[in-house]
Coordinates of C-alpha atoms and ligand atoms in Angstrom, one line a residue:
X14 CA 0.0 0.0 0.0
X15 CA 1.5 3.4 -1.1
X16 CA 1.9 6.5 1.9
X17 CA -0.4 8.9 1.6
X18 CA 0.6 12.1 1.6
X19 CA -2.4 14.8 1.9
X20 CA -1.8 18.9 1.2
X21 CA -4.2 21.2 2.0
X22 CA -3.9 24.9 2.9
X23 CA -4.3 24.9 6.5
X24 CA -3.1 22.0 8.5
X25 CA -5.8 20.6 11.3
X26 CA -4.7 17.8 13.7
X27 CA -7.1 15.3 12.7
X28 CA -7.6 14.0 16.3
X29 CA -9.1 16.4 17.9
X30 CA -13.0 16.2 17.1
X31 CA -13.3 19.7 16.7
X32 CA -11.3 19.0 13.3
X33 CA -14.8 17.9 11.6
X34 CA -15.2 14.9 9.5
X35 CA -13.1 15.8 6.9
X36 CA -10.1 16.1 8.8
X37 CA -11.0 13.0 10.6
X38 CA -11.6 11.2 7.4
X39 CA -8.6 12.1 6.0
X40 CA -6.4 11.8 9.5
X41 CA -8.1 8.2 9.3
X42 CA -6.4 7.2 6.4
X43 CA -3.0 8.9 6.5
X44 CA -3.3 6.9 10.2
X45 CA -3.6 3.5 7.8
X46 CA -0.9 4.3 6.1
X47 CA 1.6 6.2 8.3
X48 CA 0.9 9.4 6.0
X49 CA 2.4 12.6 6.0
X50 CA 0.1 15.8 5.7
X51 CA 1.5 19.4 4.7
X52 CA 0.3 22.7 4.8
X53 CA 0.6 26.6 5.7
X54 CA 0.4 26.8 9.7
X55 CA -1.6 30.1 9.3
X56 CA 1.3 31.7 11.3
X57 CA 3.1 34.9 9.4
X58 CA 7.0 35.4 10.7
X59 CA 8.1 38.7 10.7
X60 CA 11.8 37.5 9.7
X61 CA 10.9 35.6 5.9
X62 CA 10.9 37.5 2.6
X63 CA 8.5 36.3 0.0
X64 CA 8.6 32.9 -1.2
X65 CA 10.7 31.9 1.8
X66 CA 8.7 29.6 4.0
X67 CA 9.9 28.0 7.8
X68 CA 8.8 24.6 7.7
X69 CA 8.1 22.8 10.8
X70 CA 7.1 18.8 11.8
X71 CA 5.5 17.5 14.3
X72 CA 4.5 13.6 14.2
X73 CA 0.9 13.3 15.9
X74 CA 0.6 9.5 16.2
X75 CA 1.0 7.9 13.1
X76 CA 0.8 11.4 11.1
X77 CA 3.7 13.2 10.4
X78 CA 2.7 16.9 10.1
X79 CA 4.5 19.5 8.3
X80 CA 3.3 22.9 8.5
X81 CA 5.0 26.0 7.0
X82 CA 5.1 29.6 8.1
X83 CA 4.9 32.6 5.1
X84 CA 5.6 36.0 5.6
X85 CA 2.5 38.6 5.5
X86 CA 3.4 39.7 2.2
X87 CA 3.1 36.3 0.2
X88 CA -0.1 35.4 3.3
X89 CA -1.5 38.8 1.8
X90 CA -1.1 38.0 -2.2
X91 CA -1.7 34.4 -2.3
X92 CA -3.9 33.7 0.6
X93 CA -6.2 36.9 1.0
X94 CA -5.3 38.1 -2.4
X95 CA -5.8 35.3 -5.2
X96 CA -7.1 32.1 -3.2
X97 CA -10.1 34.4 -2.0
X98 CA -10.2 37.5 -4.1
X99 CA -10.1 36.3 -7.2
X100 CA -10.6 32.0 -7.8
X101 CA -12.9 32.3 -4.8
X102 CA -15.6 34.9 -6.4
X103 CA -14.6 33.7 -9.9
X104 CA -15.5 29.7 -9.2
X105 CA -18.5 30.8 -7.1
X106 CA -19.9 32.8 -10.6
X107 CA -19.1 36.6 -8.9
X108 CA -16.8 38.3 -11.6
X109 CA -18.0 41.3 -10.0
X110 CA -16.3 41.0 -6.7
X111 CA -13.0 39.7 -8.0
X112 CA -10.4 41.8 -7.6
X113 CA -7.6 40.9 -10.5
X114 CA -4.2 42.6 -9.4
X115 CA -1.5 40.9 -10.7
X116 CA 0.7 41.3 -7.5
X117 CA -1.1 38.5 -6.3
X118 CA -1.2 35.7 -9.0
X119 CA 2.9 36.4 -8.6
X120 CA 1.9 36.0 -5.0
X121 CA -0.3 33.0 -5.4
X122 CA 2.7 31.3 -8.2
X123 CA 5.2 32.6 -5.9
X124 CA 3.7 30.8 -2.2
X125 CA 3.0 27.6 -4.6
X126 CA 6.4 27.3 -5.9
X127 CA 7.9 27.5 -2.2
X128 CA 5.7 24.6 -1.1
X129 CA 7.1 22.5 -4.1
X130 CA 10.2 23.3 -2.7
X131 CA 9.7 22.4 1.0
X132 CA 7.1 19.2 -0.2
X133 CA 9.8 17.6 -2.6
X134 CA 12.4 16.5 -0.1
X135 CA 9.6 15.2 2.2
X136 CA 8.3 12.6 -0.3
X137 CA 8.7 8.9 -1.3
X138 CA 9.0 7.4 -4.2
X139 CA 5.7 5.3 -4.2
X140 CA 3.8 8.2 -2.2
X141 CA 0.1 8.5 -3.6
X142 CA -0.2 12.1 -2.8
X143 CA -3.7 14.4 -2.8
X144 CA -3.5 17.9 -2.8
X145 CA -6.7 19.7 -2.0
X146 CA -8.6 23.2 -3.0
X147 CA -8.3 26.4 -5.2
X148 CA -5.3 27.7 -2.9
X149 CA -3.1 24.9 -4.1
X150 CA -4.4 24.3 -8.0
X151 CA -0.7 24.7 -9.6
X152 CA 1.0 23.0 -7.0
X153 CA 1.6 19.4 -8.8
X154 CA 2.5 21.3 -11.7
X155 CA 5.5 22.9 -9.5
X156 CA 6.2 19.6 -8.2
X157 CA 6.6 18.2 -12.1
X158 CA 8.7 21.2 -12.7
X159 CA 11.4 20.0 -9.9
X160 CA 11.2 16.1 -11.0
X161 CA 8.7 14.4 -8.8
X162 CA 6.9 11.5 -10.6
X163 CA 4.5 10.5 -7.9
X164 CA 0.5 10.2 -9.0
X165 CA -0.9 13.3 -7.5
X166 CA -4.5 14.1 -7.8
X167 CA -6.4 17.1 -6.8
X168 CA -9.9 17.3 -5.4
X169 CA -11.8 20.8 -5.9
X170 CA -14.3 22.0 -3.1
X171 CA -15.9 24.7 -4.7
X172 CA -17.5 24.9 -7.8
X173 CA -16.5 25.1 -11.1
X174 CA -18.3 28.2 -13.4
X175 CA -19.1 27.9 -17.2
X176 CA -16.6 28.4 -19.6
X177 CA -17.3 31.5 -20.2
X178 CA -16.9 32.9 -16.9
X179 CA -13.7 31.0 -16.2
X180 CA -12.6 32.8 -19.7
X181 CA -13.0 36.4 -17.8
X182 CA -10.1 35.1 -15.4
X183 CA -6.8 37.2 -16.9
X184 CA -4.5 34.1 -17.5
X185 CA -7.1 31.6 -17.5
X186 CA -4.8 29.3 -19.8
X187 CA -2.5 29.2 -17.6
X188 CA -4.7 27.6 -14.5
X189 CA -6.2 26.1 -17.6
X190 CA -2.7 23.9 -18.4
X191 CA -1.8 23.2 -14.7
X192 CA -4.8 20.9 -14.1
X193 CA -2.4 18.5 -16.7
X194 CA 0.0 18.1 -14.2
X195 CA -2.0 15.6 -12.2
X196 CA -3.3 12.1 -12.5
X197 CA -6.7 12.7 -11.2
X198 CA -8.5 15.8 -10.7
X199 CA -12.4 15.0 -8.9
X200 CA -14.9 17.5 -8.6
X201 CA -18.0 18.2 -6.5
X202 CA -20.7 17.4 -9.1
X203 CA -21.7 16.3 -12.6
X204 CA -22.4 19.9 -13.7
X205 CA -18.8 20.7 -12.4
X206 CA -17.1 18.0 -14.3
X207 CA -19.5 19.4 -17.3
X208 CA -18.3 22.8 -16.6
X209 CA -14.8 21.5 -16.4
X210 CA -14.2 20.0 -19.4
X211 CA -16.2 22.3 -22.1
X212 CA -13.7 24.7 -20.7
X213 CA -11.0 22.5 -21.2
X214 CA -11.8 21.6 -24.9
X215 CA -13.3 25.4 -25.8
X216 CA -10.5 27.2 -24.0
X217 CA -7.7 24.7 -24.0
X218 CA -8.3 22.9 -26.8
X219 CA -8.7 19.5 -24.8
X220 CA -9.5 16.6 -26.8
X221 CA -11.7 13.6 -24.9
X222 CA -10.4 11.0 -24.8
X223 CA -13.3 8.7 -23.3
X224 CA -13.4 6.8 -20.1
X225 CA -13.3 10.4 -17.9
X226 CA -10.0 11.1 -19.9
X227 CA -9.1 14.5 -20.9
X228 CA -5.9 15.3 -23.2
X229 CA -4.1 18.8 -23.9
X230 CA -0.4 19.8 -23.6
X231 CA 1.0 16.4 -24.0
X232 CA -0.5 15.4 -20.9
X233 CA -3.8 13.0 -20.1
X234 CA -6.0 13.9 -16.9
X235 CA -8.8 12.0 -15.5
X236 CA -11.6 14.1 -14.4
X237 CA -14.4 12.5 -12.4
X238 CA -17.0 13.6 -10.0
X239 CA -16.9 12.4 -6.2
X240 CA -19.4 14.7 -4.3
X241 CA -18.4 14.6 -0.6
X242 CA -20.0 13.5 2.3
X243 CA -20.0 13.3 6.1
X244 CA -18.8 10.9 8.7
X245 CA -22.5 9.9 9.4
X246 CA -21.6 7.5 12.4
X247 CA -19.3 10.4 13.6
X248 CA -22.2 12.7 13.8
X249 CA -24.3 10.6 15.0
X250 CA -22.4 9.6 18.0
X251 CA -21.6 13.8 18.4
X252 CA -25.8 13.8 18.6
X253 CA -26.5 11.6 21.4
X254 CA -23.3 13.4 23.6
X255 CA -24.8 15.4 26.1
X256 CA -23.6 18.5 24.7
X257 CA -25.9 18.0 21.7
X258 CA -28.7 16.7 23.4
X259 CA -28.8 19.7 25.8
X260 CA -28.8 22.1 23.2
X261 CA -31.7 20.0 21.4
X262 CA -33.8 20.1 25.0
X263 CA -33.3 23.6 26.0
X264 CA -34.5 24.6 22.3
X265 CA -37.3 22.7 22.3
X266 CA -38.6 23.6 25.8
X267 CA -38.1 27.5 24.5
X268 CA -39.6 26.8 21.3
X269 CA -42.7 24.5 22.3
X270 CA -45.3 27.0 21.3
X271 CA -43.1 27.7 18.0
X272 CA -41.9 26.5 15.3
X273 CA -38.3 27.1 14.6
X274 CA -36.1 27.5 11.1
X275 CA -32.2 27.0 11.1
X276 CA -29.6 28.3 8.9
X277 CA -25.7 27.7 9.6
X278 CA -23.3 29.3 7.8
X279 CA -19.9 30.8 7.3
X280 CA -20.8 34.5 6.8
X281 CA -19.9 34.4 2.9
X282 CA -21.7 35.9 0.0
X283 CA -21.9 32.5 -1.8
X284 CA -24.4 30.8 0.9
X285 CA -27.4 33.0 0.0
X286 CA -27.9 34.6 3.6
X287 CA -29.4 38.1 2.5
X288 CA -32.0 36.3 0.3
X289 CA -33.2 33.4 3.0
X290 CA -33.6 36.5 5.0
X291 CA -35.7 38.2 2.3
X292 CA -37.2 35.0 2.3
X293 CA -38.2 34.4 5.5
X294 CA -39.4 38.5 5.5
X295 CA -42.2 37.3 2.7
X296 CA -43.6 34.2 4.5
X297 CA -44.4 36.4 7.7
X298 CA -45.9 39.1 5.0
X299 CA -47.9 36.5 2.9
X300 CA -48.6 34.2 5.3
X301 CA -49.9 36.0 8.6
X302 CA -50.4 32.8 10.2
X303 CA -46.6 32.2 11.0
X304 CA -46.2 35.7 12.7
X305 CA -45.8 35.4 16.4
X306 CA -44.6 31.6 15.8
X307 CA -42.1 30.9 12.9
X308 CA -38.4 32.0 14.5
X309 CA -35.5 31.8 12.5
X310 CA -32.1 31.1 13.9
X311 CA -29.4 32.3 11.9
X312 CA -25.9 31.2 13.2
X313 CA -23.1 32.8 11.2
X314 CA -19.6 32.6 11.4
X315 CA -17.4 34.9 10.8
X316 CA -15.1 34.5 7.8
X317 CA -12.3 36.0 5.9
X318 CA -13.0 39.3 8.0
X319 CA -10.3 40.7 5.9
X320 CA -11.1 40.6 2.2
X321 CA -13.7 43.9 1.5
X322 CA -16.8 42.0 0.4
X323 CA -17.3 40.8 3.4
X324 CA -17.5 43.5 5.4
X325 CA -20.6 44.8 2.9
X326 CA -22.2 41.3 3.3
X327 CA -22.2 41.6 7.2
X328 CA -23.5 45.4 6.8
X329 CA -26.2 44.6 4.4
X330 CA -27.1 41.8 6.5
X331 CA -27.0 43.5 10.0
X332 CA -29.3 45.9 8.6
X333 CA -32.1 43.1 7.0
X334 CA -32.5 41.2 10.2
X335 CA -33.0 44.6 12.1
X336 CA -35.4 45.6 9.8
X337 CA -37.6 42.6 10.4
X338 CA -37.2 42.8 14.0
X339 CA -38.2 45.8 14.1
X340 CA -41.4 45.6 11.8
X341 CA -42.7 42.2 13.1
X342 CA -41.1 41.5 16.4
X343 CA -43.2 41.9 19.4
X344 CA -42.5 42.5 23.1
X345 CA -42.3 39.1 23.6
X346 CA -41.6 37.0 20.7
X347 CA -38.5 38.2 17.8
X348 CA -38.7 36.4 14.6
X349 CA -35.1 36.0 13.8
X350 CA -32.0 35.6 15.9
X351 CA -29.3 36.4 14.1
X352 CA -25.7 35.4 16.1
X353 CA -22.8 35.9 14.4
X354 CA -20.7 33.4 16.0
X355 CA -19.3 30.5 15.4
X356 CA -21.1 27.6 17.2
X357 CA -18.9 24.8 19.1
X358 CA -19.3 21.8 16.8
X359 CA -20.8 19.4 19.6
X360 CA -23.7 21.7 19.9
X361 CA -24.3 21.5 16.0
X362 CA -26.9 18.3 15.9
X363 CA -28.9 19.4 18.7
X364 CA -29.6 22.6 16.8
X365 CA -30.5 21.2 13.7
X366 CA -32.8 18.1 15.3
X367 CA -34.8 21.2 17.0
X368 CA -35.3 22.9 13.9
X369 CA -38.6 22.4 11.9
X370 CA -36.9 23.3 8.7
X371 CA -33.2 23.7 8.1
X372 CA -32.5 26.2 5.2
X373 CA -29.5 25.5 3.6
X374 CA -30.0 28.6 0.1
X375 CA -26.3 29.2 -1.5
X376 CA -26.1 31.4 -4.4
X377 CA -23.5 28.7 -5.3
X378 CA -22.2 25.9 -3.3
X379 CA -19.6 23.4 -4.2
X380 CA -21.6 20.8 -1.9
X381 CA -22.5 22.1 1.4
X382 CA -21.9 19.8 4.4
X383 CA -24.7 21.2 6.7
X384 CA -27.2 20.1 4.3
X385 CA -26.2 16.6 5.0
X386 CA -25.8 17.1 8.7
X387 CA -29.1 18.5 9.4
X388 CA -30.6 15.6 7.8
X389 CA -28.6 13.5 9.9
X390 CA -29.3 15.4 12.8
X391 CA -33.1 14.2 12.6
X392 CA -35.7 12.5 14.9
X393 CA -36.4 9.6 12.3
X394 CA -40.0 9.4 14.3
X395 CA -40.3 13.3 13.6
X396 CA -38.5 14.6 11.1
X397 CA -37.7 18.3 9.6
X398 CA -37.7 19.5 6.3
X399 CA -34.5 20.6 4.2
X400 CA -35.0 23.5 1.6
X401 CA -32.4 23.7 -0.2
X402 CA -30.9 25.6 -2.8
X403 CA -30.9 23.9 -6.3
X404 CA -27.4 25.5 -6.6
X405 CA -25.3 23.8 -4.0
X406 CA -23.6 20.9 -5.4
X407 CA -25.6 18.6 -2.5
X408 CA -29.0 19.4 -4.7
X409 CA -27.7 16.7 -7.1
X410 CA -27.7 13.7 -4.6
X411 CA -30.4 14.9 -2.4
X412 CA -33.7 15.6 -5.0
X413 CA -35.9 14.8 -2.2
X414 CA -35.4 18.0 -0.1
X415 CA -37.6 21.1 -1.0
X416 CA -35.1 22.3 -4.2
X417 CA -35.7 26.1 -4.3
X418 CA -34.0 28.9 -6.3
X419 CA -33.0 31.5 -3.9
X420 CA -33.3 34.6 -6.2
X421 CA -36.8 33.8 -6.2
X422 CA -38.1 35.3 -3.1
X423 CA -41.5 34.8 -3.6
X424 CA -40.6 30.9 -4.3
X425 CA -38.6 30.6 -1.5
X426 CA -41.6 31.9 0.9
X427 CA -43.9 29.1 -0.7
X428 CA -41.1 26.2 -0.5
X429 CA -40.6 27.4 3.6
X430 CA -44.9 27.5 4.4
X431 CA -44.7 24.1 2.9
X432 CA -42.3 23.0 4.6
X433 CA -43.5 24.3 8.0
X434 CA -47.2 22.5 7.1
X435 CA -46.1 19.0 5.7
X436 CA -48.0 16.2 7.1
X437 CA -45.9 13.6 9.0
X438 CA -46.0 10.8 6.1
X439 CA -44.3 12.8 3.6
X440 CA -41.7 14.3 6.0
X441 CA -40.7 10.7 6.9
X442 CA -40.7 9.3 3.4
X443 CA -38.7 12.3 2.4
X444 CA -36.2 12.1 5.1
X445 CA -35.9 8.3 4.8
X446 CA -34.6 8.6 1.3
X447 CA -32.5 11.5 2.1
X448 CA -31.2 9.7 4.6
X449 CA -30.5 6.9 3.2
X450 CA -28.2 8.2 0.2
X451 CA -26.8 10.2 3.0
X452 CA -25.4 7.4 4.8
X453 CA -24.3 5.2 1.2
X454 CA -22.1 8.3 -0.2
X455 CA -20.2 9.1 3.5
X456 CA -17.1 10.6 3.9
X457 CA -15.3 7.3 3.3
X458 CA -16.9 6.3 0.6
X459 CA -15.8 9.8 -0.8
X460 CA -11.9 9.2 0.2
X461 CA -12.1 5.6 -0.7
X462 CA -13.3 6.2 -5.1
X463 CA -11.1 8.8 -5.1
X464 CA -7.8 7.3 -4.0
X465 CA -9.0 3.9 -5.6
X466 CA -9.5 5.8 -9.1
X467 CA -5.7 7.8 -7.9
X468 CA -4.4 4.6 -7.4
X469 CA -5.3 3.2 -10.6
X470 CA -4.6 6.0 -12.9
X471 CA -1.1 6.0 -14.2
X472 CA 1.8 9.2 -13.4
X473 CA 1.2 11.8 -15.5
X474 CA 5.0 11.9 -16.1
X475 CA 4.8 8.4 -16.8
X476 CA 2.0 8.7 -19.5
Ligands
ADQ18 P1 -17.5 25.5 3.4 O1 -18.0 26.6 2.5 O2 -16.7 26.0 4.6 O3 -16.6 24.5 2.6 P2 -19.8 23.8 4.3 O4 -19.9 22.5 3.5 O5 -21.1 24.6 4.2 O6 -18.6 24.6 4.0 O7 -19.6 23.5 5.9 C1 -18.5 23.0 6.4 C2 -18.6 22.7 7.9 O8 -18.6 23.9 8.7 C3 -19.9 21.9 8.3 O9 -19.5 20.8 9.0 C4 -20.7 22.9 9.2 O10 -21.4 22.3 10.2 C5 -19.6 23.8 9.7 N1 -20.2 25.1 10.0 C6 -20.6 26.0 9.1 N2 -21.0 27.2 9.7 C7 -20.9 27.0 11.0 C8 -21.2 27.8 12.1 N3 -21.7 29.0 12.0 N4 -20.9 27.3 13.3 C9 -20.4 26.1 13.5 N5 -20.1 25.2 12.4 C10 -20.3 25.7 11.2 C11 -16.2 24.1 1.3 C12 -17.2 24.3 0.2 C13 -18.4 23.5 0.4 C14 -18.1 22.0 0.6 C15 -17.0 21.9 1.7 C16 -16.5 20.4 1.8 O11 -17.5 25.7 0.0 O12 -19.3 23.6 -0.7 O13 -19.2 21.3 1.0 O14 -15.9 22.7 1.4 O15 -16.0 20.0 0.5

């Protein structure tokens, strides 16, 4: 059995089980194999120039962890800059909050080339290694450049836009090409891999080769969807822990006359927030009945506090949830409680198992975990209902939530009273199936077709 060796931007010690299941999943099978995971610690040093990096190790059981330090000018251009400035608003369809300054794709080519450098010397020759995420896209292509012949694939969390929206992105060809530098590159969703390769063969002049196989530059890649999943029996067990159940009790006791909505979120323009509130605002309006009872919950954490468009997103929203508040609250009953706070992950299934109706409504979503979750999260006996956004890669798995589109307001109203009257039958057959599918395409299922389809697939510098 080959090492595995797993990068990813930010290193996160898969046993403690605040990690979440993808770090467990993946600390699970570098633990199998004795594997090595590498990444940026997050730390800046004051004492680096750009593209000099401090690498340290640490072995945490099995795990040999290698984390490297930058220095605030590279964290700045590749992290802050490119990573979430430009691919993150590009690949989530939002050309108009990318910011394209070429200081940082030198930034972003610049932090990648120094973690070829620091990778290389860690490897072994029959490593299988996986590099994860739009921080780290040319990364195996810098590893070519300096002689490593391991199969690398890549797995892409977010999604992937149309090919004409990738074309907007100033030097597209060149992200375009480094996809050709690894063995397998997987993808959240059939549309993505349909995104992926028109782009390929429009912009790049790919030719298909059959069997998932794309070739351009002298180079064949295998592109495949393997939508993620969570570690069901993980979150199970996290449900019945009295953290979970407390939250779930106290809720319910506060919300017995009520009937409460959930949404949990980073605090990012791609999960839809401003139009669930919007929303939510037009079922009170056209449906009078749910004043004085629905309450939603909105739990938000905050994210990439840094980058500009998120400081307009928490604005904007700050002033919708005091606007309904303030027109429909009462002395003694607020219809939304909006916390903008990240919630301790224990407490996370005892929310969503006392919420009625869990409103998962991205703009654009690569998958969305907390879809799955708070289908998990359920009392099979008594089920909530998901509404969920036909946009998040999860939609394609999970037809039997309420699919809305969440630039329809007016929709999204009718999809939430629906779900707040369902009859009992038809939440349970619903949450069966969901469930169900839930629990076939977990987490490990996930890591185990991809690295079986990495395993098989040949080195690209071999091909
Ligand atoms: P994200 O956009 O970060 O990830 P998402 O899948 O929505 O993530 O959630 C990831 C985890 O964060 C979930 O386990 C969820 O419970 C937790 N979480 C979110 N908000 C929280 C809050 N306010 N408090 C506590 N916990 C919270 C990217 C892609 C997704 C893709 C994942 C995994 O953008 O589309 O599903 O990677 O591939």
């Amino acid at each position: 059995m080959s090492r595995l060796v797993v990068v990813s931007n930010r290193l996160a010690d898969p046993r403690k089980p605040a990690a979440g299941g993808l770090a467990v999943a993946l600390g699970d099978a570098l633990a199998r194999t004795g594997g090595l995971w590498f990444g940026s610690s997050g730390a800046t040093a004051a004492d680096l120039a750009p593209g000099e990096g401090r690498l340290r190790t640490r072995q945490a059981g099995k795990v040999l962890l290698a984390s490297v330090d930058l220095c605030a000018e590279d964290h700045a251009a590749y992290y802050q800059g490119y990573a979430n400035s430009v691919l993150w608003p590009v690949f989530h369809y939002r050309l108009d909050l990318a910011q394209f300054d070429p200081a940082y794709l030198v930034g972003y080519r610049r932090v990648n080339q120094m973690f070829a450098r620091k990778l290389l010397p860690l490897l072994r020759e029959s490593d299988l290694i996986w590099v994860h995420d739009y921080h780290l896209i040319p990364l195996a292509a810098e590893l070519r450049a300096l002689g490593c012949r391991q199969r690398i694939g890549f797995f892409l969390h977010i999604p992937v836009p149309p090919p004409l929206v990738m074309a907007a992105l100033p030097q597209h060809e060149w992200l375009m090409r480094s996809f050709f530098a690894y063995d397998l590159v997987g993808l959240q969703s059939e549309a993505d891999v349909d995104h992926f390769t028109r782009s390929m063969v429009t912009e790049a002049g790919a030719q298909e080769l059959g069997a998932q196989r794309l070739h351009a530059y002298g180079a064949t890649v295998r592109v495949a969807a393997f939508p993620i999943g969570i570690d069901v029996e993980e979150f199970q067990a996290l449900a019945a822990a009295p953290d979970a159940v407390h939250t779930f009790e106290a809720l319910r006791a506060e919300y017995s006359r009520r009937q409460l909505l959930l949404g949990i979120d980073r605090l990012d323009y791609s999960k839809g927030i401003p139009q669930r509130v919007r929303a939510f605002r037009q079922l009170l309006e056209r449906y009078p009945e749910n004043r004085n009872s629905a309450t939603l919950v909105m739990i938000a954490s905050p994210s990439r506090d840094d980058v500009h468009a998120y400081a307009d997103l928490r604005q904007e929203l700050e002033g919708l949830c005091g606007a309904i508040n303030g027109d429909y609250g009462t002395l003694d009953w607020m219809p939304l409680r909006y916390i903008h706070r990240t919630v301790a992950r224990r407490r996370v299934p005892g929310l969503c198992r006392a919420a009625r109706v869990g409103l998962v409504t991205p703009l654009r979503d690569g998958m969305n975990l907390v879809a799955k979750e708070y289908v998990v999260a359920q009392d099979e006996a008594d089920p909530g209902v998901l509404v969920l956004s036909r946009f998040a890669g999860a939609a394609e798995q999970l037809e039997e939530a309420l699919l809305v589109n969440p630039y329809d307001t007016q929709g999204m109203a009718g999809a939430i009273q629906a779900a707040l009257h369902m009859p009992l039958a038809e939440r349970q057959w619903r949450h069966q199936r969901l469930l169900e599918r839930i629990r076939r395409h977990d987490v490990h299922w996930w890591r185990q077709g991809f690295l079986q389809a990495l395993e098989e697939s040949s080195s690209a510098s071999a091909a």
